[in-house]
Amino acid sequence: MASSSSCPPPSPRLSRLLPVLVATVVLLGRGGEARQPAPLHGVVRSMAFDEGYTQLFGSGNLALRREGKRVHLALDESTGSGFASQDRFLHGFFSAAVKLPADYAAGVVVAFYLSNADVYEKTHDELDFEFLGNVRGREWRVQTNVYGNGSTGAGREERYDLPFDPTDDFHHYSILWTQHRIIFYVDETPIREVVRTEAMGAAFPSKPMSLYATIWDGSAWATLGGRYRANYKYAPFVAEFGDLVLHACPVNRIYHSAAAACGTPWYEPVAAALSGEQRASMSAFRRGHMSYSYCHDRRRYPVALSECDVAVLPRLFGPDGMKYGGDRRHRRGGRGRRSDVVM
């Protein structure tokens, strides 16, 4: 498919913008329209649904708005819903502005993620943003996870409280994936960086993946380990997606190789170019809002995984990886392949 997801060679203008290219700040115009900041206009273009995506499941629970630039995913008693990219990609920048369901949303899970489980059933890779609903008056939680080569037995979950209400307005959630590192962003702030190391080996995602967005019933685990379940008297639960960005190299579906026309990926220097200010913002976010870290979970990992720097923030977390002073009710193993720690 020929679309804006193909990768042009870096231009002089793009090179000047590299340090800010991943700063997808949410600016809401009249009517709640999510926009990219002015310096990015014409560089990273959001696309309409039909340009790069296809419905995955949910029949009438997926609705297009604003000429296909806005997607509503609904969950009701009959089904959830979801969409996927038309192509698979090897590395790139993936982003969406998301507004989560308001009011009572316990048991509801909204996900924005990359995966190749449809191709590599036992050795799949995955990069996740998962949003976990809650009871009325309690905030949504967001968690990120990284799997490589089917390494689901070594989940690399992190969970965060958000410094805003994600049901009030749209906020951007972005994944930058290169052959050397992965960076997760919330709006303009990098919140997590995973650097490829020799010790990680195949646990670092390295095979082509598709992009997915879904809403589904995770009552068995999503809210306080299943204590609060989805209540369908509040249905339908609707998650809104906009500002869809696939700026990546599509791969040949037969040979799983990146298109030669992609040239030199512009996102490699982006990933290596986090400024001192961005790194300070990331550190502040993690110190203030990270509520669980697999790197500090000594019950799961008596010896920390190779990429963990356990000298960072050690006094903030207990032996179960939960932040001191937070809601520590959780259980392990309730999510199967996608998550081993649930709160």
Coordinates of C-alpha atoms in Angstrom, one line a residue:
M1 CA 0.0 0.0 0.0
A2 CA 1.4 3.4 -0.9
S3 CA 0.6 5.9 1.9
S4 CA 2.1 8.5 4.1
S5 CA 3.5 5.6 6.2
S6 CA 6.5 5.2 3.8
C7 CA 9.7 6.8 4.9
P8 CA 11.3 9.6 2.8
P9 CA 14.9 10.4 3.2
P10 CA 15.5 13.1 5.9
S11 CA 15.2 16.7 4.6
P12 CA 17.2 19.7 5.9
R13 CA 14.0 21.0 7.5
L14 CA 13.3 17.6 9.1
S15 CA 16.8 17.5 10.5
R16 CA 16.4 20.8 12.2
L17 CA 13.2 19.5 13.7
L18 CA 14.5 16.2 15.0
P19 CA 14.8 17.2 18.7
V20 CA 11.1 18.2 18.7
L21 CA 9.6 15.8 16.3
V22 CA 8.4 13.5 19.0
A23 CA 6.9 16.4 21.0
T24 CA 3.4 15.6 19.9
V25 CA 1.8 18.1 22.3
V26 CA -2.0 18.1 22.4
L27 CA -3.4 21.4 21.4
L28 CA -7.2 21.5 21.5
G29 CA -8.9 23.9 19.2
R30 CA -12.6 24.7 19.2
G31 CA -14.8 21.6 19.3
G32 CA -12.0 19.5 21.0
E33 CA -10.1 19.0 17.8
A34 CA -6.7 17.5 18.6
R35 CA -3.9 19.2 16.6
Q36 CA -0.1 18.7 16.3
P37 CA 2.0 21.8 17.3
A38 CA 2.6 24.2 14.5
P39 CA 6.3 23.3 13.9
L40 CA 5.3 19.8 12.9
H41 CA 2.7 20.7 10.4
G42 CA 3.7 19.2 7.0
V43 CA 6.4 17.1 8.5
V44 CA 4.5 14.3 10.4
R45 CA 1.0 14.2 8.9
S46 CA -1.9 12.5 10.6
M47 CA -4.0 10.3 8.3
A48 CA -7.6 9.4 7.8
F49 CA -8.6 5.9 8.9
D50 CA -9.0 4.5 5.3
E51 CA -5.4 5.7 4.4
G52 CA -3.7 3.2 6.8
Y53 CA -6.1 1.2 8.9
T54 CA -8.8 -1.5 8.8
Q55 CA -11.4 -2.7 11.2
L56 CA -10.2 -5.6 13.3
F57 CA -13.4 -6.6 15.2
G58 CA -16.6 -5.2 16.7
S59 CA -18.9 -4.7 13.7
G60 CA -21.0 -1.7 14.5
N61 CA -19.0 -0.7 17.5
L62 CA -16.4 1.1 15.4
A63 CA -17.6 4.4 14.0
L64 CA -15.8 7.0 11.9
R65 CA -16.2 10.7 12.5
R66 CA -14.9 13.9 10.9
E67 CA -14.2 12.5 7.5
G68 CA -12.4 9.5 8.9
K69 CA -10.0 11.6 11.0
R70 CA -11.7 10.5 14.3
V71 CA -12.4 6.9 15.3
H72 CA -14.8 5.9 18.1
L73 CA -14.3 2.4 19.6
A74 CA -17.1 1.1 21.8
L75 CA -17.5 -1.7 24.3
D76 CA -21.0 -3.0 25.2
E77 CA -22.4 -6.3 26.5
S78 CA -22.1 -7.9 23.1
T79 CA -18.5 -7.1 22.1
G80 CA -15.6 -4.7 22.2
S81 CA -14.0 -3.3 19.0
G82 CA -10.7 -2.5 17.4
F83 CA -8.7 -1.6 14.4
A84 CA -5.3 -2.4 12.9
S85 CA -2.9 -1.0 10.5
Q86 CA -3.1 -2.3 6.9
D87 CA 0.7 -2.8 6.8
R88 CA 3.3 -4.2 9.1
F89 CA 6.3 -2.1 9.9
L90 CA 10.0 -2.5 11.0
H91 CA 10.7 0.5 13.2
G92 CA 9.1 3.9 13.1
F93 CA 7.0 6.5 15.0
F94 CA 3.5 5.6 16.0
S95 CA 1.1 8.0 17.6
A96 CA -2.6 8.7 18.4
A97 CA -4.6 11.3 20.4
V98 CA -6.9 9.4 22.7
K99 CA -9.8 10.4 24.9
L100 CA -10.9 7.7 27.3
P101 CA -14.4 6.8 28.6
A102 CA -15.6 8.9 31.5
D103 CA -17.7 8.0 34.6
Y104 CA -17.6 4.3 35.8
A105 CA -15.1 2.4 33.7
A106 CA -13.9 -0.4 36.0
G107 CA -12.9 -3.5 34.1
V108 CA -12.5 -1.6 30.8
V109 CA -9.2 -1.9 29.0
V110 CA -8.2 0.4 26.1
A111 CA -5.0 -0.6 24.3
F112 CA -2.7 1.1 21.7
Y113 CA 0.1 -1.2 20.8
L114 CA 2.4 -2.9 18.2
S115 CA 2.4 -6.7 17.9
N116 CA 3.1 -9.5 15.5
A117 CA 1.4 -12.3 17.4
D118 CA -0.7 -13.0 14.3
V119 CA 2.4 -14.1 12.5
Y120 CA 4.7 -15.3 15.2
E121 CA 2.4 -17.1 17.6
K122 CA 5.1 -18.5 19.9
T123 CA 7.9 -15.9 19.3
H124 CA 6.0 -12.7 19.0
D125 CA 7.1 -9.1 19.8
E126 CA 5.0 -6.5 21.4
L127 CA 5.1 -2.8 22.6
D128 CA 2.1 -1.7 24.6
F129 CA 0.2 1.2 25.9
E130 CA -2.7 -0.2 28.0
F131 CA -5.2 2.0 29.8
L132 CA -7.0 0.4 32.8
G133 CA -10.4 1.8 33.8
N134 CA -11.5 2.4 37.3
V135 CA -14.6 3.0 39.5
R136 CA -16.2 6.5 39.5
G137 CA -14.0 9.0 41.3
R138 CA -10.7 7.1 40.8
E139 CA -8.3 7.7 38.0
W140 CA -7.4 5.6 35.0
R141 CA -4.0 4.0 35.1
V142 CA -1.7 3.5 32.1
Q143 CA 0.9 0.8 31.8
T144 CA 3.6 0.1 29.2
N145 CA 5.1 -3.3 28.4
V146 CA 7.8 -4.7 26.1
Y147 CA 8.0 -8.2 24.8
G148 CA 10.5 -9.7 22.4
N149 CA 10.6 -13.1 20.8
G150 CA 7.8 -14.5 22.9
S151 CA 9.5 -13.4 26.2
T152 CA 6.1 -13.3 28.0
G153 CA 7.6 -15.1 31.0
A154 CA 9.7 -12.0 31.7
G155 CA 7.1 -9.2 31.6
R156 CA 8.6 -5.7 31.6
E157 CA 5.6 -3.8 32.9
E158 CA 5.7 -0.3 34.2
R159 CA 2.5 1.4 35.5
Y160 CA 1.8 5.1 35.9
D161 CA -0.7 7.6 37.3
L162 CA -1.4 10.3 34.8
P163 CA -1.0 14.0 35.8
F164 CA -4.3 14.9 34.1
D165 CA -7.8 13.4 33.6
P166 CA -7.6 11.4 30.3
T167 CA -11.4 11.5 30.0
D168 CA -11.6 15.3 29.8
D169 CA -9.6 15.9 26.6
F170 CA -7.4 14.3 24.0
H171 CA -3.8 13.4 24.9
H172 CA -1.2 12.0 22.6
Y173 CA 0.4 8.6 23.3
S174 CA 3.4 7.8 21.1
I175 CA 5.9 5.0 20.5
L176 CA 9.2 5.5 18.8
W177 CA 10.8 2.2 17.9
T178 CA 14.3 1.9 16.4
Q179 CA 16.8 -0.9 16.1
H180 CA 18.7 0.6 19.1
R181 CA 16.0 1.8 21.5
I182 CA 12.3 2.3 22.3
I183 CA 10.8 5.5 23.7
F184 CA 7.3 5.9 25.0
Y185 CA 5.8 9.4 25.1
V186 CA 2.7 11.0 26.8
D187 CA 2.1 14.2 25.0
E188 CA 5.5 15.9 24.7
T189 CA 7.1 14.0 27.6
P190 CA 9.2 10.9 27.2
I191 CA 8.1 8.6 30.0
R192 CA 10.2 5.4 29.3
E193 CA 13.3 4.5 27.4
V194 CA 14.4 0.9 26.7
V195 CA 17.9 0.7 25.3
R196 CA 18.9 -2.4 23.4
T197 CA 21.8 -4.3 25.1
E198 CA 23.7 -7.4 24.2
A199 CA 22.4 -9.1 27.3
M200 CA 18.7 -8.6 26.3
G201 CA 19.3 -10.5 23.1
A202 CA 16.1 -11.5 21.3
A203 CA 14.0 -10.0 24.2
F204 CA 14.3 -6.7 22.4
P205 CA 11.6 -6.5 19.7
S206 CA 13.2 -6.9 16.3
K207 CA 10.6 -8.3 13.9
P208 CA 8.0 -6.4 11.9
M209 CA 4.8 -5.5 13.7
S210 CA 1.3 -4.2 13.0
L211 CA -0.3 -1.3 15.0
Y212 CA -3.5 -2.0 16.9
A213 CA -6.1 -0.1 18.9
T214 CA -8.7 -1.9 20.9
I215 CA -11.3 -1.6 23.7
W216 CA -12.3 -4.8 25.6
D217 CA -13.6 -6.3 28.9
G218 CA -10.7 -7.0 31.2
S219 CA -12.8 -7.5 34.3
A220 CA -10.9 -10.6 35.4
W221 CA -7.8 -8.5 36.2
A222 CA -7.8 -4.8 35.2
T223 CA -9.2 -3.0 38.3
L224 CA -7.8 -4.1 41.6
G225 CA -7.1 -7.6 40.4
G226 CA -10.7 -8.2 39.3
R227 CA -12.4 -6.8 42.4
Y228 CA -14.4 -4.4 40.3
R229 CA -15.8 -5.6 37.1
A230 CA -17.3 -3.9 34.0
N231 CA -20.9 -2.7 34.8
Y232 CA -22.8 -2.5 31.5
K233 CA -25.5 -0.2 32.9
Y234 CA -22.9 2.4 32.0
A235 CA -22.4 1.1 28.5
P236 CA -21.5 1.8 25.8
F237 CA -17.9 2.7 26.9
V238 CA -16.4 4.8 24.1
A239 CA -12.8 5.5 23.5
E240 CA -12.0 8.2 20.9
F241 CA -8.9 8.2 18.7
G242 CA -7.6 11.0 16.5
D243 CA -4.4 12.4 15.1
L244 CA -3.4 8.9 13.8
V245 CA 0.2 8.8 12.8
L246 CA 2.1 5.9 11.1
H247 CA 5.5 7.3 10.1
A248 CA 7.3 4.1 9.5
C249 CA 8.7 1.7 7.0
P250 CA 6.2 -0.9 5.7
V251 CA 7.6 -4.4 5.1
N252 CA 7.0 -6.9 2.4
R253 CA 4.4 -9.3 3.8
I254 CA 6.0 -12.3 2.1
Y255 CA 9.7 -11.7 2.8
H256 CA 9.2 -9.5 6.0
S257 CA 11.8 -7.1 4.8
A258 CA 11.6 -3.3 4.9
A259 CA 10.9 -1.5 1.7
A260 CA 14.1 -0.3 0.0
A261 CA 12.4 3.0 -0.8
C262 CA 12.5 3.9 2.9
G263 CA 16.1 5.0 2.6
T264 CA 17.9 6.1 5.8
P265 CA 15.4 6.1 8.7
W266 CA 15.0 9.7 10.1
Y267 CA 13.9 8.3 13.5
E268 CA 17.2 6.8 14.4
P269 CA 18.8 10.2 15.2
V270 CA 15.6 11.3 16.9
A271 CA 15.8 8.4 19.4
A272 CA 19.4 9.3 20.2
A273 CA 18.7 13.0 20.4
L274 CA 16.7 13.3 23.7
S275 CA 17.8 16.7 25.0
G276 CA 18.9 17.3 28.6
E277 CA 15.5 19.0 29.2
Q278 CA 13.6 16.0 27.8
R279 CA 15.6 13.6 30.0
A280 CA 15.0 15.8 33.0
S281 CA 11.2 15.7 32.2
M282 CA 11.3 12.0 31.9
S283 CA 13.1 11.6 35.2
A284 CA 10.6 13.9 36.9
F285 CA 7.6 12.0 35.4
R286 CA 9.0 8.7 36.5
R287 CA 9.8 9.9 40.0
G288 CA 6.4 11.5 40.4
H289 CA 4.0 9.2 38.6
M290 CA 5.4 5.7 38.2
S291 CA 3.5 3.4 40.5
Y292 CA 4.9 0.0 39.6
S293 CA 8.3 -1.0 38.1
Y294 CA 9.3 -4.5 37.2
C295 CA 12.9 -3.5 37.8
H296 CA 12.2 -3.2 41.5
D297 CA 10.0 -6.3 41.9
R298 CA 12.2 -8.6 43.8
R299 CA 9.4 -11.2 44.3
R300 CA 9.2 -11.8 40.5
Y301 CA 12.9 -11.1 39.8
P302 CA 15.2 -11.8 42.7
V303 CA 17.9 -10.8 40.3
A304 CA 16.9 -7.8 38.3
L305 CA 16.8 -8.2 34.5
S306 CA 19.9 -7.1 32.6
E307 CA 18.6 -3.7 31.4
C308 CA 17.5 -2.5 34.9
D309 CA 19.4 0.2 36.7
V310 CA 18.3 -0.6 40.2
A311 CA 20.3 2.3 41.6
V312 CA 17.6 4.6 40.1
L313 CA 14.7 5.4 42.5
P314 CA 15.4 2.4 44.8
R315 CA 13.9 4.0 47.9
L316 CA 10.5 4.7 46.3
F317 CA 9.5 1.1 45.7
G318 CA 8.8 -1.9 47.9
P319 CA 10.0 -5.5 47.3
D320 CA 6.8 -6.1 45.2
G321 CA 7.8 -3.3 42.8
M322 CA 4.9 -1.1 44.0
K323 CA 5.6 2.5 45.0
Y324 CA 5.4 3.2 48.7
G325 CA 2.3 5.1 49.7
G326 CA 0.3 3.9 46.6
D327 CA -2.6 1.5 46.3
R328 CA -0.7 -1.8 46.8
R329 CA -3.5 -4.2 46.2
H330 CA -2.5 -6.3 43.3
R331 CA -2.1 -9.9 42.2
R332 CA 0.2 -11.7 39.8
G333 CA -0.5 -14.0 36.9
G334 CA -4.0 -12.9 36.1
R335 CA -3.5 -11.6 32.6
G336 CA -1.9 -14.5 30.8
R337 CA 0.5 -13.4 28.1
R338 CA -0.1 -9.7 28.2
S339 CA 0.5 -8.8 31.9
D340 CA 1.8 -10.5 35.0
V341 CA 1.1 -7.8 37.5
V342 CA -2.3 -6.4 38.0
M343 CA -3.7 -3.8 40.2

